[in-house]
């Protein structure tokens, strides 16, 4: 199919497989069954939204509610939380007696 290669395994047995929720054409690799879209571009989350998310997190708002209100995906929120945890200073364990 027009020289398409699977980004997962590199095979060329690619078929059309419906459309994503954004309307973009989805493809399926017949070898490894990996599904993908071409030129997948996700716009970055603006700084105001990141600050808003951080404020909602500090107010202990549930994660699903944050995603719904701010308009970010749960995957993005998980990655944001992981990045914040990695950057946070860790306390040293208390001395043993």
PDB file of C-alpha atoms in Angstrom:
ATOM      1  CA  UNK A   1       0.000   0.000   0.000  1.00  0.00           C
ATOM      2  CA  UNK A   2       1.874   3.071  -1.266  1.00  0.00           C
ATOM      3  CA  UNK A   3       5.154   2.129   0.428  1.00  0.00           C
ATOM      4  CA  UNK A   4       3.875   2.397   4.001  1.00  0.00           C
ATOM      5  CA  UNK A   5       5.958   0.647   6.653  1.00  0.00           C
ATOM      6  CA  UNK A   6       4.897  -0.396  10.114  1.00  0.00           C
ATOM      7  CA  UNK A   7       6.625   1.829  12.696  1.00  0.00           C
ATOM      8  CA  UNK A   8       6.713  -1.153  15.084  1.00  0.00           C
ATOM      9  CA  UNK A   9       8.175  -3.969  12.992  1.00  0.00           C
ATOM     10  CA  UNK A  10       8.986  -2.402   9.599  1.00  0.00           C
ATOM     11  CA  UNK A  11       6.694  -4.720   7.623  1.00  0.00           C
ATOM     12  CA  UNK A  12       4.966  -3.461   4.478  1.00  0.00           C
ATOM     13  CA  UNK A  13       1.723  -5.466   4.768  1.00  0.00           C
ATOM     14  CA  UNK A  14      -0.355  -2.470   5.862  1.00  0.00           C
ATOM     15  CA  UNK A  15      -4.130  -2.081   5.428  1.00  0.00           C
ATOM     16  CA  UNK A  16      -6.541   0.744   6.227  1.00  0.00           C
ATOM     17  CA  UNK A  17      -8.297   0.229   9.541  1.00  0.00           C
ATOM     18  CA  UNK A  18     -11.011   2.850  10.043  1.00  0.00           C
ATOM     19  CA  UNK A  19     -10.573   6.353  11.393  1.00  0.00           C
ATOM     20  CA  UNK A  20      -9.412   7.777  14.724  1.00  0.00           C
ATOM     21  CA  UNK A  21     -11.713   9.993  16.781  1.00  0.00           C
ATOM     22  CA  UNK A  22      -9.978  12.978  15.165  1.00  0.00           C
ATOM     23  CA  UNK A  23     -11.024  11.796  11.707  1.00  0.00           C
ATOM     24  CA  UNK A  24      -7.510  10.715  10.675  1.00  0.00           C
ATOM     25  CA  UNK A  25      -7.046   7.467   8.763  1.00  0.00           C
ATOM     26  CA  UNK A  26      -5.855   4.537  10.893  1.00  0.00           C
ATOM     27  CA  UNK A  27      -3.693   1.702   9.581  1.00  0.00           C
ATOM     28  CA  UNK A  28      -3.111  -1.878  10.709  1.00  0.00           C
ATOM     29  CA  UNK A  29       0.012  -3.981  10.244  1.00  0.00           C
ATOM     30  CA  UNK A  30      -0.971  -7.496   9.166  1.00  0.00           C
ATOM     31  CA  UNK A  31       2.268  -8.920  10.573  1.00  0.00           C
ATOM     32  CA  UNK A  32       2.402  -7.601  14.163  1.00  0.00           C
ATOM     33  CA  UNK A  33      -1.203  -6.204  14.400  1.00  0.00           C
ATOM     34  CA  UNK A  34       0.122  -2.760  15.424  1.00  0.00           C
ATOM     35  CA  UNK A  35      -2.364   0.076  14.755  1.00  0.00           C
ATOM     36  CA  UNK A  36      -1.169   3.582  13.902  1.00  0.00           C
ATOM     37  CA  UNK A  37      -1.951   6.864  12.177  1.00  0.00           C
ATOM     38  CA  UNK A  38       0.427   8.768   9.921  1.00  0.00           C
ATOM     39  CA  UNK A  39       2.008  12.010  11.157  1.00  0.00           C
ATOM     40  CA  UNK A  40       0.523  11.685  14.618  1.00  0.00           C
ATOM     41  CA  UNK A  41       0.849  15.164  16.111  1.00  0.00           C
ATOM     42  CA  UNK A  42      -0.419  16.074  19.548  1.00  0.00           C
ATOM     43  CA  UNK A  43      -0.321  19.784  20.390  1.00  0.00           C
ATOM     44  CA  UNK A  44       1.597  20.573  23.584  1.00  0.00           C
ATOM     45  CA  UNK A  45      -0.297  21.572  26.708  1.00  0.00           C
ATOM     46  CA  UNK A  46       0.098  25.304  27.341  1.00  0.00           C
ATOM     47  CA  UNK A  47       1.766  26.618  30.505  1.00  0.00           C
ATOM     48  CA  UNK A  48      -1.509  28.020  31.883  1.00  0.00           C
ATOM     49  CA  UNK A  49      -3.109  24.581  31.715  1.00  0.00           C
ATOM     50  CA  UNK A  50      -0.082  22.993  33.408  1.00  0.00           C
ATOM     51  CA  UNK A  51      -0.334  25.545  36.242  1.00  0.00           C
ATOM     52  CA  UNK A  52      -4.069  24.913  36.486  1.00  0.00           C
ATOM     53  CA  UNK A  53      -3.476  21.150  36.689  1.00  0.00           C
ATOM     54  CA  UNK A  54      -0.886  21.664  39.448  1.00  0.00           C
ATOM     55  CA  UNK A  55      -3.311  23.825  41.446  1.00  0.00           C
ATOM     56  CA  UNK A  56      -6.088  21.255  41.080  1.00  0.00           C
ATOM     57  CA  UNK A  57      -3.718  18.493  42.151  1.00  0.00           C
ATOM     58  CA  UNK A  58      -2.761  20.449  45.274  1.00  0.00           C
ATOM     59  CA  UNK A  59      -6.492  20.887  46.008  1.00  0.00           C
ATOM     60  CA  UNK A  60      -6.847  17.078  45.839  1.00  0.00           C
ATOM     61  CA  UNK A  61      -9.275  17.122  42.903  1.00  0.00           C
ATOM     62  CA  UNK A  62      -9.735  13.616  41.416  1.00  0.00           C
ATOM     63  CA  UNK A  63      -7.618  12.874  38.333  1.00  0.00           C
ATOM     64  CA  UNK A  64     -10.579  12.156  36.056  1.00  0.00           C
ATOM     65  CA  UNK A  65     -12.153  15.461  37.023  1.00  0.00           C
ATOM     66  CA  UNK A  66      -8.908  17.319  36.275  1.00  0.00           C
ATOM     67  CA  UNK A  67      -8.748  15.716  32.827  1.00  0.00           C
ATOM     68  CA  UNK A  68     -12.375  16.568  32.102  1.00  0.00           C
ATOM     69  CA  UNK A  69     -12.184  20.189  33.280  1.00  0.00           C
ATOM     70  CA  UNK A  70      -8.780  21.112  31.860  1.00  0.00           C
ATOM     71  CA  UNK A  71      -9.106  19.047  28.673  1.00  0.00           C
ATOM     72  CA  UNK A  72      -5.974  16.902  28.993  1.00  0.00           C
ATOM     73  CA  UNK A  73      -5.754  13.160  28.522  1.00  0.00           C
ATOM     74  CA  UNK A  74      -5.295  10.759  31.416  1.00  0.00           C
ATOM     75  CA  UNK A  75      -2.070   9.600  29.790  1.00  0.00           C
ATOM     76  CA  UNK A  76      -0.735  13.151  29.763  1.00  0.00           C
ATOM     77  CA  UNK A  77      -1.703  13.604  33.418  1.00  0.00           C
ATOM     78  CA  UNK A  78       0.045  10.357  34.396  1.00  0.00           C
ATOM     79  CA  UNK A  79       3.205  11.423  32.584  1.00  0.00           C
ATOM     80  CA  UNK A  80       3.023  14.868  34.199  1.00  0.00           C
ATOM     81  CA  UNK A  81       2.694  13.274  37.650  1.00  0.00           C
ATOM     82  CA  UNK A  82       5.636  10.947  36.936  1.00  0.00           C
ATOM     83  CA  UNK A  83       7.777  13.914  35.891  1.00  0.00           C
ATOM     84  CA  UNK A  84       6.834  15.807  39.064  1.00  0.00           C
ATOM     85  CA  UNK A  85       7.676  12.786  41.216  1.00  0.00           C
ATOM     86  CA  UNK A  86      11.053  12.378  39.496  1.00  0.00           C
ATOM     87  CA  UNK A  87      11.875  16.040  40.103  1.00  0.00           C
ATOM     88  CA  UNK A  88      10.747  16.063  43.739  1.00  0.00           C
ATOM     89  CA  UNK A  89      13.402  15.868  46.459  1.00  0.00           C
ATOM     90  CA  UNK A  90      13.207  12.583  48.327  1.00  0.00           C
ATOM     91  CA  UNK A  91      13.499  12.391  52.079  1.00  0.00           C
ATOM     92  CA  UNK A  92      16.236  10.246  53.465  1.00  0.00           C
ATOM     93  CA  UNK A  93      15.026   7.317  55.558  1.00  0.00           C
ATOM     94  CA  UNK A  94      15.038   7.851  59.308  1.00  0.00           C
ATOM     95  CA  UNK A  95      18.061   6.494  61.122  1.00  0.00           C
ATOM     96  CA  UNK A  96      17.618   2.999  62.505  1.00  0.00           C
ATOM     97  CA  UNK A  97      17.979   2.460  66.225  1.00  0.00           C
TER      98      UNK A  97
END
